[in-house]
mmCIF file with all atom_site columns, C-alpha atoms in Angstrom:
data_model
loop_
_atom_site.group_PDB
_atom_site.id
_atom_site.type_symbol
_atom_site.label_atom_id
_atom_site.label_alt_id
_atom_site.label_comp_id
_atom_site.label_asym_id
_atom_site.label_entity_id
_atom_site.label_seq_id
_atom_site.pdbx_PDB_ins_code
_atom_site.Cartn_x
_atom_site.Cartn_y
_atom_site.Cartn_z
_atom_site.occupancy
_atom_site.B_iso_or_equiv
_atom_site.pdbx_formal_charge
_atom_site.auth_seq_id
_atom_site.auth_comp_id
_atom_site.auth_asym_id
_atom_site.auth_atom_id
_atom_site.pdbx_PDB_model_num
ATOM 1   C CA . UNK P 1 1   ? 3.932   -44.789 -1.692  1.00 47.00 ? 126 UNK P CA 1
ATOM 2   C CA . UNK P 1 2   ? 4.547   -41.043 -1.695  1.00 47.00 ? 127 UNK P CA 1
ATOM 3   C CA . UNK P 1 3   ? 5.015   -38.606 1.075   1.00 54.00 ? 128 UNK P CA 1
ATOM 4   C CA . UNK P 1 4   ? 3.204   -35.881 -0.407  1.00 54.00 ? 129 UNK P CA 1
ATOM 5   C CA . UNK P 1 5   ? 0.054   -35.136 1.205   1.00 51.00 ? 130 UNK P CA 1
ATOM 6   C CA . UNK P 1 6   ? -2.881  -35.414 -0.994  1.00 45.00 ? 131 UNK P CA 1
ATOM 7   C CA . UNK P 1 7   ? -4.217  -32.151 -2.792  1.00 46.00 ? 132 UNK P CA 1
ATOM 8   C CA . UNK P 1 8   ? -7.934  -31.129 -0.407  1.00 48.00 ? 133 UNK P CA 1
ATOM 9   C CA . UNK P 1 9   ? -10.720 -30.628 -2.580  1.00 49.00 ? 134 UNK P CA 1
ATOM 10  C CA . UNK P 1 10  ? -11.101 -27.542 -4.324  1.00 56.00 ? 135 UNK P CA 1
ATOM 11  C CA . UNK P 1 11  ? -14.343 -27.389 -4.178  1.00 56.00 ? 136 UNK P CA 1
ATOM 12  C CA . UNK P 1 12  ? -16.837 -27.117 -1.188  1.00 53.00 ? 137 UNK P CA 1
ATOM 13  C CA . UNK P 1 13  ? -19.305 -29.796 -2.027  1.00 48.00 ? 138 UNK P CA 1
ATOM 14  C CA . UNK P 1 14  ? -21.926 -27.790 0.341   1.00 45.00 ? 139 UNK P CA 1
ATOM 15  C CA . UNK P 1 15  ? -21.447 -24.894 -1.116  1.00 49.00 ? 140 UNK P CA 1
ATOM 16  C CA . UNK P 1 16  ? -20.298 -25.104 -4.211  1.00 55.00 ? 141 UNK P CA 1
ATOM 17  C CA . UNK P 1 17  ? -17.362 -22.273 -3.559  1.00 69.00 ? 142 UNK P CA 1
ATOM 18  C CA . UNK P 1 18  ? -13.490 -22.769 -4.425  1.00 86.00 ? 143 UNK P CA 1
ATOM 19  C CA . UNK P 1 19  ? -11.629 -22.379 -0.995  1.00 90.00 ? 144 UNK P CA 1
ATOM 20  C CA . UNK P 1 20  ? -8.113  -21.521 -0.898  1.00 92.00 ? 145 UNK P CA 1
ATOM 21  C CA . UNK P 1 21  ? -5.967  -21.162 2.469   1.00 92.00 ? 146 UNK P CA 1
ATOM 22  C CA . UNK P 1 22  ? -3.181  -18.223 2.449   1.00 92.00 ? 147 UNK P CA 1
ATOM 23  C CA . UNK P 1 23  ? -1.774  -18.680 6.050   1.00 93.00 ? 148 UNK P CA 1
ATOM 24  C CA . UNK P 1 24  ? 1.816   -17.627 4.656   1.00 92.00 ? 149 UNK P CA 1
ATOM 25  C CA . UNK P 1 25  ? 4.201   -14.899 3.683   1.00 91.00 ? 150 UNK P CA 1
ATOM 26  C CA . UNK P 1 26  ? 3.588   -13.389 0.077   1.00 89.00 ? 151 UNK P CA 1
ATOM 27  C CA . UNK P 1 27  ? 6.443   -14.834 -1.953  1.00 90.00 ? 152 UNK P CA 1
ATOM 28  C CA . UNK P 1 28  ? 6.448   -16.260 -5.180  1.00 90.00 ? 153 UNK P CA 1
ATOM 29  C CA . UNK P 1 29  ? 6.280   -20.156 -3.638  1.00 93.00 ? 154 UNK P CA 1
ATOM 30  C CA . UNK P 1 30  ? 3.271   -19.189 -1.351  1.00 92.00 ? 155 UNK P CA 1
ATOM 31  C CA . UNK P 1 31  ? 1.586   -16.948 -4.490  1.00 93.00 ? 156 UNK P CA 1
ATOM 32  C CA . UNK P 1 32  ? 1.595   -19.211 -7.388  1.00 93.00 ? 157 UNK P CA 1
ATOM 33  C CA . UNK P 1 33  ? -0.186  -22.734 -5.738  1.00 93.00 ? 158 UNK P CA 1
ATOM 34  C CA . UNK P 1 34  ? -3.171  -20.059 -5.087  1.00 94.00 ? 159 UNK P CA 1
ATOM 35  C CA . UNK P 1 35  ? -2.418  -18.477 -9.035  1.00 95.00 ? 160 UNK P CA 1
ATOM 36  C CA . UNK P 1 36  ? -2.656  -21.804 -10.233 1.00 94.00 ? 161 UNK P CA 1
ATOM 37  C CA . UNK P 1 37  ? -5.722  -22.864 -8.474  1.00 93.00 ? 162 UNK P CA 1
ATOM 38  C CA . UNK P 1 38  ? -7.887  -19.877 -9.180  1.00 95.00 ? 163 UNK P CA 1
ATOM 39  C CA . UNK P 1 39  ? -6.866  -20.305 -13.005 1.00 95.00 ? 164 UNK P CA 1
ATOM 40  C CA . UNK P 1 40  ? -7.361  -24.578 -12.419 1.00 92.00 ? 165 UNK P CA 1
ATOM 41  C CA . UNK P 1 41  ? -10.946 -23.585 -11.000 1.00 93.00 ? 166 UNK P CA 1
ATOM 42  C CA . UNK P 1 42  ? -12.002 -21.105 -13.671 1.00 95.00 ? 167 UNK P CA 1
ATOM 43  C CA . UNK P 1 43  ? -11.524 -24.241 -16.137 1.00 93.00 ? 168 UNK P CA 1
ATOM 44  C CA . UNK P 1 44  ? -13.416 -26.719 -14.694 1.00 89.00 ? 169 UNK P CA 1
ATOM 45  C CA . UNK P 1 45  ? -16.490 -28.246 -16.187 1.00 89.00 ? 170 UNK P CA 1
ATOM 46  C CA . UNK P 1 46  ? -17.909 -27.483 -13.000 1.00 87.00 ? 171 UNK P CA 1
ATOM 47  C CA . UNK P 1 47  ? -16.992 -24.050 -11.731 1.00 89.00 ? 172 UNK P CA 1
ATOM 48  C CA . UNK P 1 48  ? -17.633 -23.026 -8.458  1.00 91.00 ? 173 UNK P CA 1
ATOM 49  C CA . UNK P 1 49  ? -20.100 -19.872 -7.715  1.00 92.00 ? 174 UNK P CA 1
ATOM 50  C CA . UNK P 1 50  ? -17.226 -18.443 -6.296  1.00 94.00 ? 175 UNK P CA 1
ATOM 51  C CA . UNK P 1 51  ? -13.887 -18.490 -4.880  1.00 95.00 ? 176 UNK P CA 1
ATOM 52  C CA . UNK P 1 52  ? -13.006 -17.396 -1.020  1.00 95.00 ? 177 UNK P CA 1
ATOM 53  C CA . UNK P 1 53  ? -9.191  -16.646 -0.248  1.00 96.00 ? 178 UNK P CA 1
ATOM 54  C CA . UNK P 1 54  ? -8.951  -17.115 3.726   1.00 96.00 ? 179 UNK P CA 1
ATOM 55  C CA . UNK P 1 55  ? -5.914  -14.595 4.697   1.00 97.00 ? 180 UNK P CA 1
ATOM 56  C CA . UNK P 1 56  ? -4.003  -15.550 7.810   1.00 97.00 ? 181 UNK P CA 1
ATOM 57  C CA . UNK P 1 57  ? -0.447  -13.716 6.843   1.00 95.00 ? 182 UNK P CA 1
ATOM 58  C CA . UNK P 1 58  ? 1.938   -11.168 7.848   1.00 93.00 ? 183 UNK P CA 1
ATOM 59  C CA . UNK P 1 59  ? 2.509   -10.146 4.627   1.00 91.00 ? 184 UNK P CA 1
ATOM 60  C CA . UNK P 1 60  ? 5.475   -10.206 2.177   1.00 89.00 ? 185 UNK P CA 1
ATOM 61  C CA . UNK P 1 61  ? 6.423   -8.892  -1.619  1.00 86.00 ? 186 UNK P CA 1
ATOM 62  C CA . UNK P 1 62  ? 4.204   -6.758  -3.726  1.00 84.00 ? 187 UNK P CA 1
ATOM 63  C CA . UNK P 1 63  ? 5.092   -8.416  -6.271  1.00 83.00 ? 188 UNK P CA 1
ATOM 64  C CA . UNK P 1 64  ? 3.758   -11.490 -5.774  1.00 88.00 ? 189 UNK P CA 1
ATOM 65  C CA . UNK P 1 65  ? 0.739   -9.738  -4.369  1.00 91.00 ? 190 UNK P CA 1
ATOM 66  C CA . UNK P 1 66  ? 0.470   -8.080  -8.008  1.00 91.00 ? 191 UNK P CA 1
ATOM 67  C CA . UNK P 1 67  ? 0.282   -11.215 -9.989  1.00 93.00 ? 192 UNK P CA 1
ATOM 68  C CA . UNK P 1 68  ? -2.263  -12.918 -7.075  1.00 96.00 ? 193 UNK P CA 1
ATOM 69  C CA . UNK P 1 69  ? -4.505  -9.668  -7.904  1.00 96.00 ? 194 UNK P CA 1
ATOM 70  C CA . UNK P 1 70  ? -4.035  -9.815  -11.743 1.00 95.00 ? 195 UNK P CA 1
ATOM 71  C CA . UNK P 1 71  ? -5.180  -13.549 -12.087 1.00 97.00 ? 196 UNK P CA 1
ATOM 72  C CA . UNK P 1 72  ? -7.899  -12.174 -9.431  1.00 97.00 ? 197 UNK P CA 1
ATOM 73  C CA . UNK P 1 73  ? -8.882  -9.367  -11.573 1.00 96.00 ? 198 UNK P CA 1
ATOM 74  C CA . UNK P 1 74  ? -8.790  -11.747 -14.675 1.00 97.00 ? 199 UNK P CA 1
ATOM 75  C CA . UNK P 1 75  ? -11.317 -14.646 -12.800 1.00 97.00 ? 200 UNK P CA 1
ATOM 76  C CA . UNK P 1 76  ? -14.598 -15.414 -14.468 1.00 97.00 ? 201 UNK P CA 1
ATOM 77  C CA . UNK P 1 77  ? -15.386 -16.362 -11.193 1.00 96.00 ? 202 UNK P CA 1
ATOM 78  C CA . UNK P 1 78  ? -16.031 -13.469 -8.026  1.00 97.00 ? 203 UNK P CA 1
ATOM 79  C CA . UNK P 1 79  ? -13.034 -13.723 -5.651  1.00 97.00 ? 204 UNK P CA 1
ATOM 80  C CA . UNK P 1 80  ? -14.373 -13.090 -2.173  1.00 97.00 ? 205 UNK P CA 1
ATOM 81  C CA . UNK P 1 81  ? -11.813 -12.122 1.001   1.00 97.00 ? 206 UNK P CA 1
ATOM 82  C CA . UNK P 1 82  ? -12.031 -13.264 4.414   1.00 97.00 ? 207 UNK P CA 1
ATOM 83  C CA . UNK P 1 83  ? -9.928  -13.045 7.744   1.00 97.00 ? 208 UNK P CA 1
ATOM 84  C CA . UNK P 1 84  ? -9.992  -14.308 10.465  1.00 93.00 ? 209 UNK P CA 1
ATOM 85  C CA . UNK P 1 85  ? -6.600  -14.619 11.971  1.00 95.00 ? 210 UNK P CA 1
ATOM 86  C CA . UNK P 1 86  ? -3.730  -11.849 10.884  1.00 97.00 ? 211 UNK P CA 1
ATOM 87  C CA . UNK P 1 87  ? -4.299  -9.953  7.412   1.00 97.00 ? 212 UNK P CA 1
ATOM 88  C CA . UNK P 1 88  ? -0.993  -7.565  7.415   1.00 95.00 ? 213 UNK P CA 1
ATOM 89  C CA . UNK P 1 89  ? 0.931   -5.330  4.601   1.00 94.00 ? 214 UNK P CA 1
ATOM 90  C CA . UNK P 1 90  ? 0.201   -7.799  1.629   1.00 92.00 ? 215 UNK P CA 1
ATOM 91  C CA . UNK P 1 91  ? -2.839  -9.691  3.495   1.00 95.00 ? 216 UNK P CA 1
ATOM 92  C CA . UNK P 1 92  ? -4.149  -6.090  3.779   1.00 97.00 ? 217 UNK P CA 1
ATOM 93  C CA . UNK P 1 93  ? -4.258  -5.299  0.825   1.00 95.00 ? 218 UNK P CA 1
ATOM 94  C CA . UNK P 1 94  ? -5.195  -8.739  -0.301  1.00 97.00 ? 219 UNK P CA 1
ATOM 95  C CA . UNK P 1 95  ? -8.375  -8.365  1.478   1.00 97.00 ? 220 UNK P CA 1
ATOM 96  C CA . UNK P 1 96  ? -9.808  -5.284  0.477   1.00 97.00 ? 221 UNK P CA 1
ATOM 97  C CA . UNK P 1 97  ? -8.806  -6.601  -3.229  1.00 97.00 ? 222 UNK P CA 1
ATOM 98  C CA . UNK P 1 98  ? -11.911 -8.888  -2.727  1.00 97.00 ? 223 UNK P CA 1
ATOM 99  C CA . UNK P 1 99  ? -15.692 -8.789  -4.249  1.00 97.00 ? 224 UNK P CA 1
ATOM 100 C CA . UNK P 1 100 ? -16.977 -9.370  -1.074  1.00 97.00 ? 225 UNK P CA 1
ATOM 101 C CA . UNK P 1 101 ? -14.585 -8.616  1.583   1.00 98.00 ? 226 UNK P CA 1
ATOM 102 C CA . UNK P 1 102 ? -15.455 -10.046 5.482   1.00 97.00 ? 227 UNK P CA 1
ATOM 103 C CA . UNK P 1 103 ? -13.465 -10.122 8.740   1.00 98.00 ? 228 UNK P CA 1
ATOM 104 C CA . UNK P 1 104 ? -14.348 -11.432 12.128  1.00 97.00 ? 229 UNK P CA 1
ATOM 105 C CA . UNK P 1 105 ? -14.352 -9.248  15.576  1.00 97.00 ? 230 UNK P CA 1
ATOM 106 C CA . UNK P 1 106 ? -11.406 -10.995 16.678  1.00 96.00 ? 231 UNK P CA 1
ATOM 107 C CA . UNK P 1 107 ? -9.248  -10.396 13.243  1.00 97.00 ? 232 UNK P CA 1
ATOM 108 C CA . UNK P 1 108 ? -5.943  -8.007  13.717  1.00 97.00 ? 233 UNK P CA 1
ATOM 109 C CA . UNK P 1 109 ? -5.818  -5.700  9.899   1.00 97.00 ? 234 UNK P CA 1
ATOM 110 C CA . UNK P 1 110 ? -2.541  -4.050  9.316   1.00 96.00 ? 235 UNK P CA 1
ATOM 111 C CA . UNK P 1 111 ? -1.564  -1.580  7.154   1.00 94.00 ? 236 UNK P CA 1
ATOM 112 C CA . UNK P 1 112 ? 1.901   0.159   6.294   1.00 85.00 ? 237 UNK P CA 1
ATOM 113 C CA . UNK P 1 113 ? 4.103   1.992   3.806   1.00 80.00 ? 238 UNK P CA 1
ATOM 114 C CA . UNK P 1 114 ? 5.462   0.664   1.460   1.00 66.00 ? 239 UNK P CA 1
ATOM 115 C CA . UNK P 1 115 ? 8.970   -1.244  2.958   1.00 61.00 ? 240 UNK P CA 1
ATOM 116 C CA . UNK P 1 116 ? 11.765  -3.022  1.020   1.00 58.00 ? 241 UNK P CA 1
ATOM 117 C CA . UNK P 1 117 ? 15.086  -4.179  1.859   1.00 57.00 ? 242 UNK P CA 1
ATOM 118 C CA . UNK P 1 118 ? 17.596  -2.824  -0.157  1.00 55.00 ? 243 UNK P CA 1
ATOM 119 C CA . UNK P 1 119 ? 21.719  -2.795  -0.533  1.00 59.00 ? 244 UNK P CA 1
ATOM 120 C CA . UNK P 1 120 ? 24.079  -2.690  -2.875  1.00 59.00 ? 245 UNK P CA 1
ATOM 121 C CA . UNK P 1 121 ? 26.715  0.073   -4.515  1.00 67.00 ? 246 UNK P CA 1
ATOM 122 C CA . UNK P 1 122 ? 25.723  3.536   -5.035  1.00 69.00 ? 247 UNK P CA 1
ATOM 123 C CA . UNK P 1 123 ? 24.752  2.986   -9.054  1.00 65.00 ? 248 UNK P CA 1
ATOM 124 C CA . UNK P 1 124 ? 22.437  -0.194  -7.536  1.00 64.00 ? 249 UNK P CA 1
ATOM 125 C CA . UNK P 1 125 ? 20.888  1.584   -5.153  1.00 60.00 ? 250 UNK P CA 1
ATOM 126 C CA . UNK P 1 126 ? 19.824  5.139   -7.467  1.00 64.00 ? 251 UNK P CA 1
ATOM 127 C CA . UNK P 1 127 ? 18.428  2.297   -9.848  1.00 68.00 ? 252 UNK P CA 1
ATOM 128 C CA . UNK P 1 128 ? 16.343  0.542   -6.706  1.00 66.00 ? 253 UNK P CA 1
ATOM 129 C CA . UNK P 1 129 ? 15.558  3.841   -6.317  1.00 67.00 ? 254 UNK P CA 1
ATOM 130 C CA . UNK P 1 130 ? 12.870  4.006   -8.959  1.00 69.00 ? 255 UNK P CA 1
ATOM 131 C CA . UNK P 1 131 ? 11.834  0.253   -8.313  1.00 67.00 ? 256 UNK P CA 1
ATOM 132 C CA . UNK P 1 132 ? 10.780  1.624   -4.763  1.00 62.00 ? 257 UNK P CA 1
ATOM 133 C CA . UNK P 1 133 ? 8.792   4.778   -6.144  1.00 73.00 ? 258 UNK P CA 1
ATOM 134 C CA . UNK P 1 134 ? 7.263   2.769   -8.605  1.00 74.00 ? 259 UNK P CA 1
ATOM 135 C CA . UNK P 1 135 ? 6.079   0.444   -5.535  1.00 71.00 ? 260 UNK P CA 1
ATOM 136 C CA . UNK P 1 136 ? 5.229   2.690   -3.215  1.00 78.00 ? 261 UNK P CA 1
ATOM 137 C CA . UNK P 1 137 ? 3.079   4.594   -6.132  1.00 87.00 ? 262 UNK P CA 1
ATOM 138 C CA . UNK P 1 138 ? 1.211   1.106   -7.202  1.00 85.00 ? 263 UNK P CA 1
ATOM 139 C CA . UNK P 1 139 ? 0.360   0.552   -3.165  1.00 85.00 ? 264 UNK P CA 1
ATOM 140 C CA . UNK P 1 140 ? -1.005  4.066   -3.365  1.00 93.00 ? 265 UNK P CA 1
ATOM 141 C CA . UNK P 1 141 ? -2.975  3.287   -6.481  1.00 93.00 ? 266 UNK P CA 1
ATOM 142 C CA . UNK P 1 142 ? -4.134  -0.241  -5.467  1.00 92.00 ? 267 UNK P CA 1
ATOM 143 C CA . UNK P 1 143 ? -5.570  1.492   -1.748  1.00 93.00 ? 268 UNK P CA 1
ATOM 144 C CA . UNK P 1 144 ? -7.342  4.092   -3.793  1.00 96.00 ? 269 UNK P CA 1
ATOM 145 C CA . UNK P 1 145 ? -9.021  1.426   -6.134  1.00 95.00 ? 270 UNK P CA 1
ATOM 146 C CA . UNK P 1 146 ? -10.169 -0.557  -3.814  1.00 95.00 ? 271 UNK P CA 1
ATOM 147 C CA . UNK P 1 147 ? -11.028 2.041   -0.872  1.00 96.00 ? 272 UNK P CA 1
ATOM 148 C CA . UNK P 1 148 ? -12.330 5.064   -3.244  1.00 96.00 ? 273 UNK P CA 1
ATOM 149 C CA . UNK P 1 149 ? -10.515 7.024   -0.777  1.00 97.00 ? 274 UNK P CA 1
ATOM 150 C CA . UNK P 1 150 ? -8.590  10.257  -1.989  1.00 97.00 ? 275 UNK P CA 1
ATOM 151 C CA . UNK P 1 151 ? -4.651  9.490   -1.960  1.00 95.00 ? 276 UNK P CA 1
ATOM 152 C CA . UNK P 1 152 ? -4.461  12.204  0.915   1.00 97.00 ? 277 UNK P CA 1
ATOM 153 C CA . UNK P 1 153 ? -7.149  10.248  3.244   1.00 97.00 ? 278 UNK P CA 1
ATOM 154 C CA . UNK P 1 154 ? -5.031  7.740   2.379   1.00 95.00 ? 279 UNK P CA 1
ATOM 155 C CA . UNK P 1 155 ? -1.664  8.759   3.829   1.00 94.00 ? 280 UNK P CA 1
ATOM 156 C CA . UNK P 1 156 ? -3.451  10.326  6.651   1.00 96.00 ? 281 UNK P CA 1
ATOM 157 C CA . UNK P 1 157 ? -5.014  7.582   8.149   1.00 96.00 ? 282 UNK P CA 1
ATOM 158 C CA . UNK P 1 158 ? -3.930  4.100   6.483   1.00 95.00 ? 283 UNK P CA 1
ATOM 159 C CA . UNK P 1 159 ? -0.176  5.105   5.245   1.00 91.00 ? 284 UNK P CA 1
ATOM 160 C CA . UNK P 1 160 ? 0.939   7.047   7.629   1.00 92.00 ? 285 UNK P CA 1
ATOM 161 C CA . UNK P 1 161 ? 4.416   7.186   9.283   1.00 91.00 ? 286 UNK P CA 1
ATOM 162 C CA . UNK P 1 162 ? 3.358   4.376   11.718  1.00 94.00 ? 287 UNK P CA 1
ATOM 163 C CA . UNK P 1 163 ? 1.453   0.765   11.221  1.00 94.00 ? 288 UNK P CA 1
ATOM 164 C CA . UNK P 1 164 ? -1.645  1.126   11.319  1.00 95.00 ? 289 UNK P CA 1
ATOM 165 C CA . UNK P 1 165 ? -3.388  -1.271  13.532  1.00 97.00 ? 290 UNK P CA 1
ATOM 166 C CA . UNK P 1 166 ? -7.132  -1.992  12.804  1.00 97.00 ? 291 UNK P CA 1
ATOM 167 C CA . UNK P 1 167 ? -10.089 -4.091  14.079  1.00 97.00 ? 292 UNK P CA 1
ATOM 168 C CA . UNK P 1 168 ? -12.460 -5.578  11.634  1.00 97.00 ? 293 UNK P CA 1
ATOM 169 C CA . UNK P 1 169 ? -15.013 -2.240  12.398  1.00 98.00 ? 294 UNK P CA 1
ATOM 170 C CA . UNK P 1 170 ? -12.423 0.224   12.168  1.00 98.00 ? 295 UNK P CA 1
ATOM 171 C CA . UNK P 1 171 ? -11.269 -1.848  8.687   1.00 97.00 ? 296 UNK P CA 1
ATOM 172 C CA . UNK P 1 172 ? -14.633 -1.403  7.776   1.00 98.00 ? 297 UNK P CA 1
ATOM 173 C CA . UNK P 1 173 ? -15.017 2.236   8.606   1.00 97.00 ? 298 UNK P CA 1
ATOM 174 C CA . UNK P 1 174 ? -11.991 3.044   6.245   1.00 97.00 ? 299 UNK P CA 1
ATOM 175 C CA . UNK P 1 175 ? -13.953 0.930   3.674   1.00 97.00 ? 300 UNK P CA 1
ATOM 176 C CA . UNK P 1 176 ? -10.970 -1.678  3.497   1.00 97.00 ? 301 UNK P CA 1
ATOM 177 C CA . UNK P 1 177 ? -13.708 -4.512  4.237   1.00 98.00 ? 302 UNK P CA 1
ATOM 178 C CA . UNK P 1 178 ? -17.281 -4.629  3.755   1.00 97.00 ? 303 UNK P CA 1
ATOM 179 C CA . UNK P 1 179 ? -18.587 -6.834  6.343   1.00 96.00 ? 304 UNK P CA 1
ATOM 180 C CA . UNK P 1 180 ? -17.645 -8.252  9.863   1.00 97.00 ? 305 UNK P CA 1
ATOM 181 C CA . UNK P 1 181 ? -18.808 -10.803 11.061  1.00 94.00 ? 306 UNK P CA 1
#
């Protein structure tokens, strides 16, 4: 007998929706389960209406957030957003990456600037260098997309030098979410 738990259903019988739990750091362990299963869904004989990511996370690496968004962007089928818990840095941005984008009353949205650890020798770091302005530029872009807010809104009041704490009706005021419920 194995010790792996067996897969849940992928698809909401009631509904008809895919639902898929993120209620972990972004990382490229945590990212491609929910990669594969939005591709796995978009397959199936029987596709689901649509698809509902529930965020619960503190965040993690934009770049595993970039490929979750590109197999997102590439699904025949809508990828709704929801919170209900923590949606922070990469959850943030997760969330308003969504068709339809909820949160509840009691949900905590954070957003920052772009962060990322780095060390190394002098030559290392002038070529991390780049990497981070190349980041911190495709966080910029992605907010803009999926806000319509002007870069300088932006950095004013989601990106500036502080987190920026948020309830679900302040997320929705800065357009990050469309509906709380």
């Amino acid at each position: 007998m194995s010790d792996k738990k067996p897969m849940p259903p992928l698809l909401d019988p009631l509904t008809m929706s895919g639902y898929i739990l993120l209620d972990k750091e972004f990382d490229e362990k945590s990212i491609s389960p929910i990669v594969k299963t939005i591709k796995l869904l978009n397959i199936l004989p029987k596709k689901p209406k649509r698809i509902l990511i529930d965020i619960n996370s503190p965040g993690g690496k934009l770049w595993s957030l970039t490929h979750l968004l590109q197999t997102m962007k590439e699904s025949k089928i809508p990828v709704d957003t929801h919170t209900s818990g923590l949606a922070a840095s990469c959850g943030c941005l997760l969330l308003m990456a969504g068709k339809k984008r909820s949160a509840t009353r009691s949900s905590d949205i954070m957003s920052h600037q772009y962060s990322w650890n780095a060390g190394g020798k002098e030559h290392e770091l002038y070529g991390r260098q780049k990497a981070f302005k190349n980041g911190s530029k495709r966080m910029i872009d992605m907010y803009k997309l999926y806000t319509g807010k002007s870069e300088k809104y932006i950095r004013k009041h989601l990106l500036p030098a502080t987190d920026v704490w948020l309830t679900a009706s302040q997320a929705k005021k800065h357009n990050l979410i469309d509906i709380v419920k």
